[in-house]
Amino acid sequence: MAGAFEPKAFPSPPPLRCRGRTLDFERVRIMGTLNLTPDSFSDGGLLLEPAAALEAAARMAEEGADILDLGGESTRPGSDPVSVEEELRRVLPVLERLDPEAGPLLSVDTRRPEVARAALERGVHIVNDVTGLRDPAMREVVANFGAAAIIMHMQGEPKTMQLSPHYEDVVGDIRRFFEERLELAARDGVREVMLDPGVGFGKTFDHNLELLRRLAEFLPLGRPLVVGVSRKSFIGAATGVERPAERLEGTIVCNAAAVWGGAHVLRVHDVREAVRTARMARALALGMEA
Ligand code: HH2
């Protein structure tokens, strides 16, 4: 049986090139989450004031974030959608004060083409779409700006996605989904794409664990793999830790497992810890020093 830390046989995907910036995957990249919402599941309300959000952004950059992901809508299980106007009101004041030319790449976490467009006009490099570029208007906006996108998998909608998730084979089904969406993206001119299996989005406890165990099966698609486990409820279920902000140890273990499975980007709330986790996990797998 292969060891848990077995180096993966797949070469790194080519660097992501978007809007004049480049991100290679010679090491694991860290995406810091900035939730500019009142109701995100682990940190809602903490960053509502732009000054607080900017302070958090500066701290994450200092701690080693390669990407900052700004979101103005919670998509936690059971959440209701917010209006485009509200999402813009939350995201733009922060975005306007971040420099797209230097420091971490900027990503906007939105499923709305109108929000993506406004963010791209202010220099964002990546559109992180939890609906996986389902909307043709979203594909058009991303293509027109020469931006990159994250195609994330979600079964259903946030409001109801955890009621009865079902798959024939969670990895095979998501792999087919990726293939279909990659084809649509390429047809519509979106070339720089990262893939994310969407841990916690229409998945049971067992589905989430299986995705982490079998992550390497997505590597043959040849795209950077993004994994977001940070503080999620399956970690609470496994560790018995009720409060999301206290799920750090479980998050660290899952991030290490994601690295051993070949993840290229970890989406996290705790940047410093994720940077160190990724370095240690990679050293165990490949014997590489940071
Ligand atoms: N998870 C969340 C939101 N966006 N995007 C990607 N690509 N991958 C993820 O796993 C992912 C995501 C949920 O986490 P969070 O943003 O902290 O919570 P909320 O949706 O409540 O704001």
PDB file of C-alpha atoms and ligand atoms in Angstrom:
ATOM      1  CA  MET A   1       0.000   0.000   0.000  1.00  0.00           C
ATOM      2  CA  ALA A   2       1.256   3.469  -0.877  1.00  0.00           C
ATOM      3  CA  GLY A   3       2.363   5.596   2.068  1.00  0.00           C
ATOM      4  CA  ALA A   4       0.204   8.482   3.216  1.00  0.00           C
ATOM      5  CA  PHE A   5       2.944  10.946   2.280  1.00  0.00           C
ATOM      6  CA  GLU A   6       3.695   9.413  -1.103  1.00  0.00           C
ATOM      7  CA  PRO A   7       4.904  12.108  -3.525  1.00  0.00           C
ATOM      8  CA  LYS A   8       2.361  12.554  -6.252  1.00  0.00           C
ATOM      9  CA  ALA A   9       3.368  11.457  -9.725  1.00  0.00           C
ATOM     10  CA  PHE A  10       1.775  14.429 -11.461  1.00  0.00           C
ATOM     11  CA  PRO A  11       3.820  17.469 -12.483  1.00  0.00           C
ATOM     12  CA  SER A  12       2.694  20.883 -11.263  1.00  0.00           C
ATOM     13  CA  PRO A  13       0.135  22.518 -13.538  1.00  0.00           C
ATOM     14  CA  PRO A  14       1.398  25.467 -15.580  1.00  0.00           C
ATOM     15  CA  PRO A  15       1.443  28.848 -13.827  1.00  0.00           C
ATOM     16  CA  LEU A  16      -1.782  30.807 -13.707  1.00  0.00           C
ATOM     17  CA  ARG A  17      -1.533  33.949 -15.828  1.00  0.00           C
ATOM     18  CA  CYS A  18      -4.154  36.575 -15.334  1.00  0.00           C
ATOM     19  CA  ARG A  19      -4.241  40.289 -15.993  1.00  0.00           C
ATOM     20  CA  GLY A  20      -0.505  40.798 -15.924  1.00  0.00           C
ATOM     21  CA  ARG A  21       0.180  38.673 -12.840  1.00  0.00           C
ATOM     22  CA  THR A  22       1.533  35.119 -12.648  1.00  0.00           C
ATOM     23  CA  LEU A  23       1.184  32.484  -9.951  1.00  0.00           C
ATOM     24  CA  ASP A  24       3.205  29.292 -10.199  1.00  0.00           C
ATOM     25  CA  PHE A  25       2.523  26.095  -8.284  1.00  0.00           C
ATOM     26  CA  GLU A  26       6.054  25.090  -7.409  1.00  0.00           C
ATOM     27  CA  ARG A  27       4.865  25.405  -3.820  1.00  0.00           C
ATOM     28  CA  VAL A  28       1.437  25.216  -2.209  1.00  0.00           C
ATOM     29  CA  ARG A  29      -0.330  28.569  -2.394  1.00  0.00           C
ATOM     30  CA  ILE A  30      -2.435  30.029   0.381  1.00  0.00           C
ATOM     31  CA  MET A  31      -5.694  31.866  -0.226  1.00  0.00           C
ATOM     32  CA  GLY A  32      -6.827  33.967   2.742  1.00  0.00           C
ATOM     33  CA  THR A  33     -10.571  34.384   3.192  1.00  0.00           C
ATOM     34  CA  LEU A  34     -11.942  37.870   3.852  1.00  0.00           C
ATOM     35  CA  ASN A  35     -15.632  37.503   4.638  1.00  0.00           C
ATOM     36  CA  LEU A  36     -17.148  40.990   4.405  1.00  0.00           C
ATOM     37  CA  THR A  37     -20.486  39.705   5.670  1.00  0.00           C
ATOM     38  CA  PRO A  38     -22.558  39.895   8.845  1.00  0.00           C
ATOM     39  CA  ASP A  39     -23.361  36.166   8.800  1.00  0.00           C
ATOM     40  CA  SER A  40     -20.477  33.998   7.557  1.00  0.00           C
ATOM     41  CA  PHE A  41     -20.400  30.770   9.523  1.00  0.00           C
ATOM     42  CA  SER A  42     -17.113  31.291  11.354  1.00  0.00           C
ATOM     43  CA  ASP A  43     -16.272  34.987  11.275  1.00  0.00           C
ATOM     44  CA  GLY A  44     -19.447  36.823  10.227  1.00  0.00           C
ATOM     45  CA  GLY A  45     -19.568  40.459  11.350  1.00  0.00           C
ATOM     46  CA  LEU A  46     -15.874  40.767  12.213  1.00  0.00           C
ATOM     47  CA  LEU A  47     -14.856  42.542   9.008  1.00  0.00           C
ATOM     48  CA  LEU A  48     -17.900  44.691   8.242  1.00  0.00           C
ATOM     49  CA  GLU A  49     -15.961  47.919   8.687  1.00  0.00           C
ATOM     50  CA  PRO A  50     -13.612  48.451   5.730  1.00  0.00           C
ATOM     51  CA  ALA A  51     -10.842  49.501   8.142  1.00  0.00           C
ATOM     52  CA  ALA A  52     -11.062  46.127   9.928  1.00  0.00           C
ATOM     53  CA  ALA A  53     -11.076  44.275   6.607  1.00  0.00           C
ATOM     54  CA  LEU A  54      -8.041  46.192   5.364  1.00  0.00           C
ATOM     55  CA  GLU A  55      -6.197  45.442   8.570  1.00  0.00           C
ATOM     56  CA  ALA A  56      -6.993  41.736   8.168  1.00  0.00           C
ATOM     57  CA  ALA A  57      -5.862  41.889   4.527  1.00  0.00           C
ATOM     58  CA  ALA A  58      -2.545  43.464   5.515  1.00  0.00           C
ATOM     59  CA  ARG A  59      -2.040  40.849   8.230  1.00  0.00           C
ATOM     60  CA  MET A  60      -2.762  37.986   5.841  1.00  0.00           C
ATOM     61  CA  ALA A  61      -0.337  39.406   3.275  1.00  0.00           C
ATOM     62  CA  GLU A  62       2.311  39.683   5.982  1.00  0.00           C
ATOM     63  CA  GLU A  63       1.661  36.090   7.073  1.00  0.00           C
ATOM     64  CA  GLY A  64       2.250  34.792   3.558  1.00  0.00           C
ATOM     65  CA  ALA A  65      -1.085  34.781   1.710  1.00  0.00           C
ATOM     66  CA  ASP A  66      -0.632  34.449  -2.050  1.00  0.00           C
ATOM     67  CA  ILE A  67      -4.276  35.292  -2.804  1.00  0.00           C
ATOM     68  CA  LEU A  68      -6.919  37.273  -0.897  1.00  0.00           C
ATOM     69  CA  ASP A  69     -10.508  36.135  -1.484  1.00  0.00           C
ATOM     70  CA  LEU A  70     -13.097  38.836  -0.789  1.00  0.00           C
ATOM     71  CA  GLY A  71     -16.698  37.761  -0.359  1.00  0.00           C
ATOM     72  CA  GLY A  72     -19.867  39.760   0.270  1.00  0.00           C
ATOM     73  CA  GLU A  73     -22.323  36.879   0.532  1.00  0.00           C
ATOM     74  CA  SER A  74     -22.300  33.934   2.902  1.00  0.00           C
ATOM     75  CA  THR A  75     -22.978  30.641   1.131  1.00  0.00           C
ATOM     76  CA  ARG A  76     -23.019  28.559   4.295  1.00  0.00           C
ATOM     77  CA  PRO A  77     -25.685  25.816   4.453  1.00  0.00           C
ATOM     78  CA  GLY A  78     -29.146  27.329   4.947  1.00  0.00           C
ATOM     79  CA  SER A  79     -28.143  30.869   3.963  1.00  0.00           C
ATOM     80  CA  ASP A  80     -30.398  33.172   1.941  1.00  0.00           C
ATOM     81  CA  PRO A  81     -29.056  35.038  -1.099  1.00  0.00           C
ATOM     82  CA  VAL A  82     -28.294  38.763  -0.765  1.00  0.00           C
ATOM     83  CA  SER A  83     -29.015  41.389  -3.429  1.00  0.00           C
ATOM     84  CA  VAL A  84     -26.382  42.473  -5.926  1.00  0.00           C
ATOM     85  CA  GLU A  85     -26.517  45.987  -4.457  1.00  0.00           C
ATOM     86  CA  GLU A  86     -25.803  44.719  -0.958  1.00  0.00           C
ATOM     87  CA  GLU A  87     -22.962  42.505  -2.139  1.00  0.00           C
ATOM     88  CA  LEU A  88     -21.387  45.472  -3.975  1.00  0.00           C
ATOM     89  CA  ARG A  89     -21.848  47.713  -0.956  1.00  0.00           C
ATOM     90  CA  ARG A  90     -19.873  45.232   1.153  1.00  0.00           C
ATOM     91  CA  VAL A  91     -17.078  44.395  -1.273  1.00  0.00           C
ATOM     92  CA  LEU A  92     -16.223  47.540  -3.250  1.00  0.00           C
ATOM     93  CA  PRO A  93     -15.083  49.871  -0.443  1.00  0.00           C
ATOM     94  CA  VAL A  94     -12.469  47.304   0.582  1.00  0.00           C
ATOM     95  CA  LEU A  95     -11.432  46.378  -2.923  1.00  0.00           C
ATOM     96  CA  GLU A  96     -10.918  50.008  -3.864  1.00  0.00           C
ATOM     97  CA  ARG A  97      -8.206  50.305  -1.239  1.00  0.00           C
ATOM     98  CA  LEU A  98      -6.232  47.188  -2.154  1.00  0.00           C
ATOM     99  CA  ASP A  99      -3.426  47.318  -4.716  1.00  0.00           C
ATOM    100  CA  PRO A 100      -3.896  44.831  -7.566  1.00  0.00           C
ATOM    101  CA  GLU A 101      -0.370  45.488  -8.882  1.00  0.00           C
ATOM    102  CA  ALA A 102       1.523  44.346  -5.795  1.00  0.00           C
ATOM    103  CA  GLY A 103       1.058  41.941  -2.908  1.00  0.00           C
ATOM    104  CA  PRO A 104      -1.338  38.986  -2.991  1.00  0.00           C
ATOM    105  CA  LEU A 105      -3.485  38.362  -6.043  1.00  0.00           C
ATOM    106  CA  LEU A 106      -7.077  39.467  -5.531  1.00  0.00           C
ATOM    107  CA  SER A 107     -10.057  37.162  -5.874  1.00  0.00           C
ATOM    108  CA  VAL A 108     -13.755  37.914  -5.565  1.00  0.00           C
ATOM    109  CA  ASP A 109     -15.999  35.198  -4.128  1.00  0.00           C
ATOM    110  CA  THR A 110     -19.280  35.743  -5.958  1.00  0.00           C
ATOM    111  CA  ARG A 111     -21.823  33.951  -8.094  1.00  0.00           C
ATOM    112  CA  ARG A 112     -23.146  37.174  -9.647  1.00  0.00           C
ATOM    113  CA  PRO A 113     -21.750  38.450 -12.980  1.00  0.00           C
ATOM    114  CA  GLU A 114     -22.618  42.047 -11.976  1.00  0.00           C
ATOM    115  CA  VAL A 115     -20.486  41.780  -8.850  1.00  0.00           C
ATOM    116  CA  ALA A 116     -17.687  40.030 -10.753  1.00  0.00           C
ATOM    117  CA  ARG A 117     -17.690  42.802 -13.364  1.00  0.00           C
ATOM    118  CA  ALA A 118     -17.487  45.605 -10.787  1.00  0.00           C
ATOM    119  CA  ALA A 119     -14.662  43.791  -8.989  1.00  0.00           C
ATOM    120  CA  LEU A 120     -12.801  43.144 -12.235  1.00  0.00           C
ATOM    121  CA  GLU A 121     -13.114  46.838 -13.132  1.00  0.00           C
ATOM    122  CA  ARG A 122     -11.242  47.496  -9.889  1.00  0.00           C
ATOM    123  CA  GLY A 123      -8.436  45.116 -10.797  1.00  0.00           C
ATOM    124  CA  VAL A 124      -9.378  41.729  -9.325  1.00  0.00           C
ATOM    125  CA  HIS A 125      -7.488  38.825 -10.932  1.00  0.00           C
ATOM    126  CA  ILE A 126      -9.637  35.800 -10.060  1.00  0.00           C
ATOM    127  CA  VAL A 127     -13.378  35.154  -9.895  1.00  0.00           C
ATOM    128  CA  ASN A 128     -14.167  32.455  -7.324  1.00  0.00           C
ATOM    129  CA  ASP A 129     -17.601  31.211  -8.355  1.00  0.00           C
ATOM    130  CA  VAL A 130     -19.240  28.653  -6.056  1.00  0.00           C
ATOM    131  CA  THR A 131     -21.700  27.895  -8.879  1.00  0.00           C
ATOM    132  CA  GLY A 132     -18.816  26.837 -11.140  1.00  0.00           C
ATOM    133  CA  LEU A 133     -19.349  29.305 -14.028  1.00  0.00           C
ATOM    134  CA  ARG A 134     -22.849  27.926 -14.540  1.00  0.00           C
ATOM    135  CA  ASP A 135     -24.120  31.309 -15.781  1.00  0.00           C
ATOM    136  CA  PRO A 136     -23.028  32.111 -19.369  1.00  0.00           C
ATOM    137  CA  ALA A 137     -22.923  35.810 -18.393  1.00  0.00           C
ATOM    138  CA  MET A 138     -20.288  34.967 -15.777  1.00  0.00           C
ATOM    139  CA  ARG A 139     -18.164  33.140 -18.340  1.00  0.00           C
ATOM    140  CA  GLU A 140     -18.452  36.147 -20.652  1.00  0.00           C
ATOM    141  CA  VAL A 141     -17.360  38.647 -17.983  1.00  0.00           C
ATOM    142  CA  VAL A 142     -14.368  36.538 -16.916  1.00  0.00           C
ATOM    143  CA  ALA A 143     -13.295  36.021 -20.540  1.00  0.00           C
ATOM    144  CA  ASN A 144     -13.674  39.716 -21.440  1.00  0.00           C
ATOM    145  CA  PHE A 145     -11.364  40.778 -18.633  1.00  0.00           C
ATOM    146  CA  GLY A 146      -8.790  38.022 -19.254  1.00  0.00           C
ATOM    147  CA  ALA A 147      -9.251  36.959 -15.641  1.00  0.00           C
ATOM    148  CA  ALA A 148      -8.843  33.544 -14.030  1.00  0.00           C
ATOM    149  CA  ALA A 149     -11.703  31.613 -12.450  1.00  0.00           C
ATOM    150  CA  ILE A 150     -12.257  28.987  -9.816  1.00  0.00           C
ATOM    151  CA  ILE A 151     -14.836  26.426 -10.860  1.00  0.00           C
ATOM    152  CA  MET A 152     -16.177  25.073  -7.589  1.00  0.00           C
ATOM    153  CA  HIS A 153     -18.579  22.155  -7.338  1.00  0.00           C
ATOM    154  CA  MET A 154     -21.793  22.572  -5.371  1.00  0.00           C
ATOM    155  CA  GLN A 155     -24.737  20.180  -5.416  1.00  0.00           C
ATOM    156  CA  GLY A 156     -27.945  22.242  -5.183  1.00  0.00           C
ATOM    157  CA  GLU A 157     -28.157  25.719  -3.651  1.00  0.00           C
ATOM    158  CA  PRO A 158     -26.866  26.939  -0.262  1.00  0.00           C
ATOM    159  CA  LYS A 159     -30.385  27.153   1.193  1.00  0.00           C
ATOM    160  CA  THR A 160     -31.095  23.432   0.742  1.00  0.00           C
ATOM    161  CA  MET A 161     -27.821  21.756  -0.252  1.00  0.00           C
ATOM    162  CA  GLN A 162     -27.316  19.842   2.985  1.00  0.00           C
ATOM    163  CA  LEU A 163     -30.823  18.293   3.082  1.00  0.00           C
ATOM    164  CA  SER A 164     -30.057  15.115   1.132  1.00  0.00           C
ATOM    165  CA  PRO A 165     -26.805  15.164  -0.824  1.00  0.00           C
ATOM    166  CA  HIS A 166     -26.544  12.187  -3.151  1.00  0.00           C
ATOM    167  CA  TYR A 167     -23.907  10.891  -5.572  1.00  0.00           C
ATOM    168  CA  GLU A 168     -23.305   7.717  -7.569  1.00  0.00           C
ATOM    169  CA  ASP A 169     -19.625   8.210  -6.827  1.00  0.00           C
ATOM    170  CA  VAL A 170     -18.716  11.559  -5.304  1.00  0.00           C
ATOM    171  CA  VAL A 171     -15.290  11.762  -6.975  1.00  0.00           C
ATOM    172  CA  GLY A 172     -16.405  10.420 -10.367  1.00  0.00           C
ATOM    173  CA  ASP A 173     -19.487  12.669 -10.438  1.00  0.00           C
ATOM    174  CA  ILE A 174     -17.464  15.784  -9.575  1.00  0.00           C
ATOM    175  CA  ARG A 175     -14.793  14.870 -12.092  1.00  0.00           C
ATOM    176  CA  ARG A 176     -17.422  14.688 -14.826  1.00  0.00           C
ATOM    177  CA  PHE A 177     -18.831  18.025 -13.654  1.00  0.00           C
ATOM    178  CA  PHE A 178     -15.333  19.563 -13.938  1.00  0.00           C
ATOM    179  CA  GLU A 179     -14.884  18.160 -17.438  1.00  0.00           C
ATOM    180  CA  GLU A 180     -18.212  19.598 -18.592  1.00  0.00           C
ATOM    181  CA  ARG A 181     -17.607  23.036 -17.090  1.00  0.00           C
ATOM    182  CA  LEU A 182     -14.025  23.178 -18.376  1.00  0.00           C
ATOM    183  CA  GLU A 183     -15.371  22.554 -21.846  1.00  0.00           C
ATOM    184  CA  LEU A 184     -17.945  25.354 -21.533  1.00  0.00           C
ATOM    185  CA  ALA A 185     -15.307  27.682 -20.094  1.00  0.00           C
ATOM    186  CA  ALA A 186     -12.867  26.973 -22.927  1.00  0.00           C
ATOM    187  CA  ARG A 187     -15.590  27.416 -25.535  1.00  0.00           C
ATOM    188  CA  ASP A 188     -16.418  30.838 -24.096  1.00  0.00           C
ATOM    189  CA  GLY A 189     -12.801  31.984 -23.815  1.00  0.00           C
ATOM    190  CA  VAL A 190     -12.052  31.348 -20.115  1.00  0.00           C
ATOM    191  CA  ARG A 191      -8.671  29.631 -20.135  1.00  0.00           C
ATOM    192  CA  GLU A 192      -7.116  30.166 -16.724  1.00  0.00           C
ATOM    193  CA  VAL A 193      -9.155  27.881 -14.495  1.00  0.00           C
ATOM    194  CA  MET A 194      -8.600  26.324 -11.085  1.00  0.00           C
ATOM    195  CA  LEU A 195     -10.850  23.515  -9.829  1.00  0.00           C
ATOM    196  CA  ASP A 196     -12.353  23.103  -6.360  1.00  0.00           C
ATOM    197  CA  PRO A 197     -14.411  20.068  -5.280  1.00  0.00           C
ATOM    198  CA  GLY A 198     -16.380  22.301  -2.875  1.00  0.00           C
ATOM    199  CA  VAL A 199     -15.955  20.625   0.497  1.00  0.00           C
ATOM    200  CA  GLY A 200     -19.186  21.107   2.476  1.00  0.00           C
ATOM    201  CA  PHE A 201     -21.280  22.237  -0.494  1.00  0.00           C
ATOM    202  CA  GLY A 202     -23.995  19.603  -0.874  1.00  0.00           C
ATOM    203  CA  LYS A 203     -21.900  16.848   0.722  1.00  0.00           C
ATOM    204  CA  THR A 204     -22.357  14.578   3.720  1.00  0.00           C
ATOM    205  CA  PHE A 205     -19.675  14.001   6.340  1.00  0.00           C
ATOM    206  CA  ASP A 206     -18.597  10.856   4.463  1.00  0.00           C
ATOM    207  CA  HIS A 207     -18.540  12.619   1.085  1.00  0.00           C
ATOM    208  CA  ASN A 208     -16.221  15.302   2.494  1.00  0.00           C
ATOM    209  CA  LEU A 209     -13.826  12.718   3.912  1.00  0.00           C
ATOM    210  CA  GLU A 210     -13.862  10.686   0.724  1.00  0.00           C
ATOM    211  CA  LEU A 211     -13.059  13.789  -1.340  1.00  0.00           C
ATOM    212  CA  LEU A 212     -10.040  14.488   0.822  1.00  0.00           C
ATOM    213  CA  ARG A 213      -8.865  10.873   0.686  1.00  0.00           C
ATOM    214  CA  ARG A 214      -9.252  10.652  -3.101  1.00  0.00           C
ATOM    215  CA  LEU A 215      -8.216  14.195  -4.038  1.00  0.00           C
ATOM    216  CA  ALA A 216      -5.367  12.927  -6.227  1.00  0.00           C
ATOM    217  CA  GLU A 217      -7.939  11.539  -8.661  1.00  0.00           C
ATOM    218  CA  PHE A 218      -8.553  15.110  -9.854  1.00  0.00           C
ATOM    219  CA  LEU A 219      -4.882  15.690 -10.723  1.00  0.00           C
ATOM    220  CA  PRO A 220      -5.050  14.140 -14.215  1.00  0.00           C
ATOM    221  CA  LEU A 221      -7.289  17.069 -15.223  1.00  0.00           C
ATOM    222  CA  GLY A 222      -4.059  19.095 -15.193  1.00  0.00           C
ATOM    223  CA  ARG A 223      -5.494  22.149 -13.419  1.00  0.00           C
ATOM    224  CA  PRO A 224      -4.566  23.735 -10.102  1.00  0.00           C
ATOM    225  CA  LEU A 225      -6.673  22.226  -7.317  1.00  0.00           C
ATOM    226  CA  VAL A 226      -8.135  24.525  -4.665  1.00  0.00           C
ATOM    227  CA  VAL A 227      -9.348  23.005  -1.387  1.00  0.00           C
ATOM    228  CA  GLY A 228     -11.341  24.853   1.283  1.00  0.00           C
ATOM    229  CA  VAL A 229     -11.776  22.887   4.499  1.00  0.00           C
ATOM    230  CA  SER A 230     -11.129  25.717   6.951  1.00  0.00           C
ATOM    231  CA  ARG A 231     -13.283  25.447  10.104  1.00  0.00           C
ATOM    232  CA  LYS A 232     -16.058  23.611   8.258  1.00  0.00           C
ATOM    233  CA  SER A 233     -18.751  21.668  10.072  1.00  0.00           C
ATOM    234  CA  PHE A 234     -17.444  18.186   9.162  1.00  0.00           C
ATOM    235  CA  ILE A 235     -14.370  19.140  11.224  1.00  0.00           C
ATOM    236  CA  GLY A 236     -16.682  20.077  14.079  1.00  0.00           C
ATOM    237  CA  ALA A 237     -18.419  16.716  13.685  1.00  0.00           C
ATOM    238  CA  ALA A 238     -15.169  14.736  13.747  1.00  0.00           C
ATOM    239  CA  THR A 239     -13.531  16.627  16.609  1.00  0.00           C
ATOM    240  CA  GLY A 240     -16.558  17.564  18.726  1.00  0.00           C
ATOM    241  CA  VAL A 241     -15.630  21.252  18.522  1.00  0.00           C
ATOM    242  CA  GLU A 242     -18.785  23.341  18.356  1.00  0.00           C
ATOM    243  CA  ARG A 243     -17.351  26.815  17.709  1.00  0.00           C
ATOM    244  CA  PRO A 244     -16.016  27.195  14.150  1.00  0.00           C
ATOM    245  CA  ALA A 245     -13.235  29.592  15.187  1.00  0.00           C
ATOM    246  CA  GLU A 246     -11.840  26.847  17.464  1.00  0.00           C
ATOM    247  CA  ARG A 247     -11.557  24.213  14.730  1.00  0.00           C
ATOM    248  CA  LEU A 248      -7.920  25.020  13.987  1.00  0.00           C
ATOM    249  CA  GLU A 249      -6.382  21.617  14.792  1.00  0.00           C
ATOM    250  CA  GLY A 250      -8.884  19.765  12.606  1.00  0.00           C
ATOM    251  CA  THR A 251      -8.285  22.317   9.871  1.00  0.00           C
ATOM    252  CA  ILE A 252      -4.527  21.763  10.060  1.00  0.00           C
ATOM    253  CA  VAL A 253      -4.884  17.982   9.744  1.00  0.00           C
ATOM    254  CA  CYS A 254      -7.241  18.297   6.773  1.00  0.00           C
ATOM    255  CA  ASN A 255      -5.002  20.848   5.071  1.00  0.00           C
ATOM    256  CA  ALA A 256      -2.039  18.493   5.471  1.00  0.00           C
ATOM    257  CA  ALA A 257      -4.118  15.680   3.953  1.00  0.00           C
ATOM    258  CA  ALA A 258      -5.083  17.982   1.078  1.00  0.00           C
ATOM    259  CA  VAL A 259      -1.407  18.740   0.408  1.00  0.00           C
ATOM    260  CA  TRP A 260      -0.584  15.025   0.383  1.00  0.00           C
ATOM    261  CA  GLY A 261      -3.466  14.538  -2.038  1.00  0.00           C
ATOM    262  CA  GLY A 262      -1.931  17.096  -4.384  1.00  0.00           C
ATOM    263  CA  ALA A 263      -3.782  20.348  -3.539  1.00  0.00           C
ATOM    264  CA  HIS A 264      -2.138  23.426  -5.045  1.00  0.00           C
ATOM    265  CA  VAL A 265      -4.119  26.100  -3.169  1.00  0.00           C
ATOM    266  CA  LEU A 266      -5.527  26.012   0.363  1.00  0.00           C
ATOM    267  CA  ARG A 267      -8.413  28.425   1.078  1.00  0.00           C
ATOM    268  CA  VAL A 268      -8.220  29.329   4.774  1.00  0.00           C
ATOM    269  CA  HIS A 269      -9.132  31.761   7.540  1.00  0.00           C
ATOM    270  CA  ASP A 270      -5.865  31.224   9.446  1.00  0.00           C
ATOM    271  CA  VAL A 271      -3.091  32.107   7.004  1.00  0.00           C
ATOM    272  CA  ARG A 272      -0.019  31.819   9.206  1.00  0.00           C
ATOM    273  CA  GLU A 273      -0.937  28.306  10.333  1.00  0.00           C
ATOM    274  CA  ALA A 274      -1.772  27.211   6.792  1.00  0.00           C
ATOM    275  CA  VAL A 275       1.568  28.439   5.431  1.00  0.00           C
ATOM    276  CA  ARG A 276       3.401  26.397   8.069  1.00  0.00           C
ATOM    277  CA  THR A 277       1.146  23.362   7.596  1.00  0.00           C
ATOM    278  CA  ALA A 278       1.744  23.369   3.854  1.00  0.00           C
ATOM    279  CA  ARG A 279       5.518  23.604   4.301  1.00  0.00           C
ATOM    280  CA  MET A 280       5.609  20.736   6.791  1.00  0.00           C
ATOM    281  CA  ALA A 281       3.281  18.531   4.771  1.00  0.00           C
ATOM    282  CA  ARG A 282       5.328  19.112   1.656  1.00  0.00           C
ATOM    283  CA  ALA A 283       8.571  18.388   3.484  1.00  0.00           C
ATOM    284  CA  LEU A 284       7.128  15.050   4.660  1.00  0.00           C
ATOM    285  CA  ALA A 285       6.033  14.176   1.130  1.00  0.00           C
ATOM    286  CA  LEU A 286       8.961  15.414  -0.893  1.00  0.00           C
ATOM    287  CA  GLY A 287      11.788  16.153   1.511  1.00  0.00           C
ATOM    288  CA  MET A 288      11.802  19.789   0.459  1.00  0.00           C
ATOM    289  CA  GLU A 289      12.841  22.617   2.703  1.00  0.00           C
ATOM    290  CA  ALA A 290      10.731  25.777   2.677  1.00  0.00           C
TER     291      ALA A 290
HETATM  292  N1  HH2 B   1     -16.035  27.796   0.985  1.00  0.00           N
HETATM  293  C1  HH2 B   1     -16.789  28.844   1.393  1.00  0.00           C
HETATM  294  C2  HH2 B   1     -16.992  29.945   0.549  1.00  0.00           C
HETATM  295  N2  HH2 B   1     -16.397  30.004  -0.663  1.00  0.00           N
HETATM  296  N3  HH2 B   1     -14.993  29.053  -2.292  1.00  0.00           N
HETATM  297  C3  HH2 B   1     -14.227  28.042  -2.708  1.00  0.00           C
HETATM  298  N4  HH2 B   1     -13.616  28.093  -3.898  1.00  0.00           N
HETATM  299  N5  HH2 B   1     -14.022  26.920  -1.926  1.00  0.00           N
HETATM  300  C4  HH2 B   1     -14.605  26.785  -0.714  1.00  0.00           C
HETATM  301  O1  HH2 B   1     -14.403  25.730  -0.065  1.00  0.00           O
HETATM  302  C5  HH2 B   1     -15.436  27.840  -0.232  1.00  0.00           C
HETATM  303  C6  HH2 B   1     -15.616  28.983  -1.073  1.00  0.00           C
HETATM  304  C7  HH2 B   1     -17.412  28.813   2.749  1.00  0.00           C
HETATM  305  O2  HH2 B   1     -16.557  29.338   3.708  1.00  0.00           O
HETATM  306  P1  HH2 B   1     -16.617  30.855   4.228  1.00  0.00           P
HETATM  307  O3  HH2 B   1     -16.374  31.797   3.093  1.00  0.00           O
HETATM  308  O4  HH2 B   1     -15.694  31.021   5.366  1.00  0.00           O
HETATM  309  O5  HH2 B   1     -18.094  30.994   4.808  1.00  0.00           O
HETATM  310  P2  HH2 B   1     -19.393  31.747   4.314  1.00  0.00           P
HETATM  311  O6  HH2 B   1     -19.825  31.131   3.016  1.00  0.00           O
HETATM  312  O7  HH2 B   1     -20.370  31.508   5.440  1.00  0.00           O
HETATM  313  O8  HH2 B   1     -19.054  33.205   4.128  1.00  0.00           O
END
